[in-house]
Amino acid sequence: MSEPEQAPFIVRIPRLMGRGLVALYRYTLSPFLGPRCRHLPSCSEYADEAISRFGLWAGGWMALARILRCHPWGTHGLDFVPKALPPSSQWWRPWRYGRWRDTQTEP
């Protein structure tokens, strides 16, 4: 079992709620908008993986940074969820979780 699955259910609730919101977007709003993401994996896949790997707080900030990079003049290409949190990230400085300018190409 991976680490998130070993945590008690009460601790996993925010993570599950965040992933539920991503799934709700995928199956309700996304089909009407069509494929518009400039990155691979898509923004919703990125958000789902970031939240499942790092939790709602850190993963949500990573997903927000990714969504804000995905605009016509923004970044494009391969952009994967990092394997570990950035060394400069602390919970009280949430903007440090996200990459706001570049893409990360290593899987």
mmCIF file of C-alpha atoms in Angstrom:
data_model
loop_
_atom_site.group_PDB
_atom_site.id
_atom_site.type_symbol
_atom_site.label_atom_id
_atom_site.label_comp_id
_atom_site.label_asym_id
_atom_site.label_seq_id
_atom_site.Cartn_x
_atom_site.Cartn_y
_atom_site.Cartn_z
ATOM 1 C CA MET A 1 0.000 0.000 0.000
ATOM 2 C CA SER A 2 1.207 3.479 -0.749
ATOM 3 C CA GLU A 3 1.503 6.109 1.959
ATOM 4 C CA PRO A 4 -1.782 7.957 1.236
ATOM 5 C CA GLU A 5 -3.732 4.698 1.531
ATOM 6 C CA GLN A 6 -2.189 3.925 4.946
ATOM 7 C CA ALA A 7 -3.447 7.154 6.522
ATOM 8 C CA PRO A 8 -6.653 6.985 8.572
ATOM 9 C CA PHE A 9 -9.843 7.741 6.680
ATOM 10 C CA ILE A 10 -10.447 11.035 8.500
ATOM 11 C CA VAL A 11 -7.071 12.330 7.262
ATOM 12 C CA ARG A 12 -7.823 11.253 3.681
ATOM 13 C CA ILE A 13 -11.192 13.069 3.497
ATOM 14 C CA PRO A 14 -9.823 16.399 2.114
ATOM 15 C CA ARG A 15 -7.774 14.513 -0.485
ATOM 16 C CA LEU A 16 -10.813 12.494 -1.550
ATOM 17 C CA MET A 17 -12.970 15.622 -1.738
ATOM 18 C CA GLY A 18 -10.402 17.373 -3.945
ATOM 19 C CA ARG A 19 -10.162 14.390 -6.256
ATOM 20 C CA GLY A 20 -13.966 14.242 -6.309
ATOM 21 C CA LEU A 21 -14.128 17.858 -7.510
ATOM 22 C CA VAL A 22 -11.661 17.066 -10.282
ATOM 23 C CA ALA A 23 -13.748 14.033 -11.313
ATOM 24 C CA LEU A 24 -16.907 16.142 -11.235
ATOM 25 C CA TYR A 25 -15.273 18.649 -13.593
ATOM 26 C CA ARG A 26 -14.050 15.857 -15.894
ATOM 27 C CA TYR A 27 -17.456 14.273 -16.323
ATOM 28 C CA THR A 28 -19.681 17.365 -16.360
ATOM 29 C CA LEU A 29 -17.989 20.509 -17.660
ATOM 30 C CA SER A 30 -14.999 19.135 -19.569
ATOM 31 C CA PRO A 31 -17.027 17.329 -22.289
ATOM 32 C CA PHE A 32 -18.727 20.623 -23.169
ATOM 33 C CA LEU A 33 -15.446 22.564 -23.366
ATOM 34 C CA GLY A 34 -13.558 19.963 -25.384
ATOM 35 C CA PRO A 35 -9.824 19.263 -25.266
ATOM 36 C CA ARG A 36 -8.139 22.635 -24.778
ATOM 37 C CA CYS A 37 -5.159 21.891 -22.547
ATOM 38 C CA ARG A 38 -1.759 22.901 -23.924
ATOM 39 C CA HIS A 39 0.085 20.387 -21.739
ATOM 40 C CA LEU A 40 0.395 16.644 -21.506
ATOM 41 C CA PRO A 41 -1.005 15.255 -19.197
ATOM 42 C CA SER A 42 -4.111 17.413 -19.198
ATOM 43 C CA CYS A 43 -4.732 19.906 -16.403
ATOM 44 C CA SER A 44 -7.392 17.714 -14.776
ATOM 45 C CA GLU A 45 -5.104 14.656 -14.865
ATOM 46 C CA TYR A 46 -2.315 16.786 -13.385
ATOM 47 C CA ALA A 47 -4.614 18.069 -10.623
ATOM 48 C CA ASP A 48 -5.857 14.571 -9.801
ATOM 49 C CA GLU A 49 -2.324 13.187 -9.564
ATOM 50 C CA ALA A 50 -0.981 16.148 -7.568
ATOM 51 C CA ILE A 51 -3.841 15.971 -5.049
ATOM 52 C CA SER A 52 -3.576 12.199 -4.704
ATOM 53 C CA ARG A 53 0.216 12.384 -4.240
ATOM 54 C CA PHE A 54 0.573 15.469 -1.999
ATOM 55 C CA GLY A 55 -2.882 16.089 -0.495
ATOM 56 C CA LEU A 56 -5.429 18.832 -1.049
ATOM 57 C CA TRP A 57 -3.342 21.758 0.244
ATOM 58 C CA ALA A 58 -0.051 21.222 -1.611
ATOM 59 C CA GLY A 59 -1.566 19.410 -4.601
ATOM 60 C CA GLY A 60 -4.263 22.060 -4.960
ATOM 61 C CA TRP A 61 -1.650 24.835 -5.137
ATOM 62 C CA MET A 62 0.329 22.828 -7.703
ATOM 63 C CA ALA A 63 -2.843 22.373 -9.767
ATOM 64 C CA LEU A 64 -3.687 26.089 -9.520
ATOM 65 C CA ALA A 65 -0.215 27.027 -10.763
ATOM 66 C CA ARG A 66 -0.586 24.580 -13.649
ATOM 67 C CA ILE A 67 -4.045 25.879 -14.616
ATOM 68 C CA LEU A 68 -2.772 29.463 -14.582
ATOM 69 C CA ARG A 69 0.146 28.469 -16.866
ATOM 70 C CA CYS A 70 -2.279 26.933 -19.376
ATOM 71 C CA HIS A 71 -3.372 29.914 -21.446
ATOM 72 C CA PRO A 72 -2.679 30.959 -25.052
ATOM 73 C CA TRP A 73 0.526 32.818 -24.137
ATOM 74 C CA GLY A 74 1.580 30.409 -21.386
ATOM 75 C CA THR A 75 3.698 27.294 -21.317
ATOM 76 C CA HIS A 76 2.993 24.152 -23.304
ATOM 77 C CA GLY A 77 4.363 20.650 -23.760
ATOM 78 C CA LEU A 78 5.143 17.861 -21.328
ATOM 79 C CA ASP A 79 4.557 18.817 -17.717
ATOM 80 C CA PHE A 80 4.482 16.121 -15.057
ATOM 81 C CA VAL A 81 3.732 16.301 -11.346
ATOM 82 C CA PRO A 82 7.028 16.432 -9.431
ATOM 83 C CA LYS A 83 8.025 13.345 -7.475
ATOM 84 C CA ALA A 84 8.703 15.363 -4.310
ATOM 85 C CA LEU A 85 7.712 18.713 -2.873
ATOM 86 C CA PRO A 86 10.047 21.618 -3.620
ATOM 87 C CA PRO A 87 12.634 22.095 -0.853
ATOM 88 C CA SER A 88 11.508 25.699 -0.266
ATOM 89 C CA SER A 89 7.856 24.793 0.383
ATOM 90 C CA GLN A 90 6.210 25.189 3.779
ATOM 91 C CA TRP A 91 2.491 25.060 4.540
ATOM 92 C CA TRP A 92 2.352 28.750 5.469
ATOM 93 C CA ARG A 93 3.927 29.760 2.128
ATOM 94 C CA PRO A 94 1.659 27.846 -0.257
ATOM 95 C CA TRP A 95 2.781 29.686 -3.392
ATOM 96 C CA ARG A 96 6.084 27.806 -3.082
ATOM 97 C CA TYR A 97 4.381 24.515 -3.970
ATOM 98 C CA GLY A 98 3.600 25.456 -7.557
ATOM 99 C CA ARG A 99 5.796 26.070 -10.586
ATOM 100 C CA TRP A 100 4.416 29.315 -11.943
ATOM 101 C CA ARG A 101 6.559 29.747 -15.073
ATOM 102 C CA ASP A 102 8.224 26.588 -16.389
ATOM 103 C CA THR A 103 7.305 23.014 -17.160
ATOM 104 C CA GLN A 104 8.938 19.947 -15.720
ATOM 105 C CA THR A 105 9.634 17.350 -18.371
ATOM 106 C CA GLU A 106 10.922 14.467 -16.284
ATOM 107 C CA PRO A 107 8.260 11.812 -15.573
#
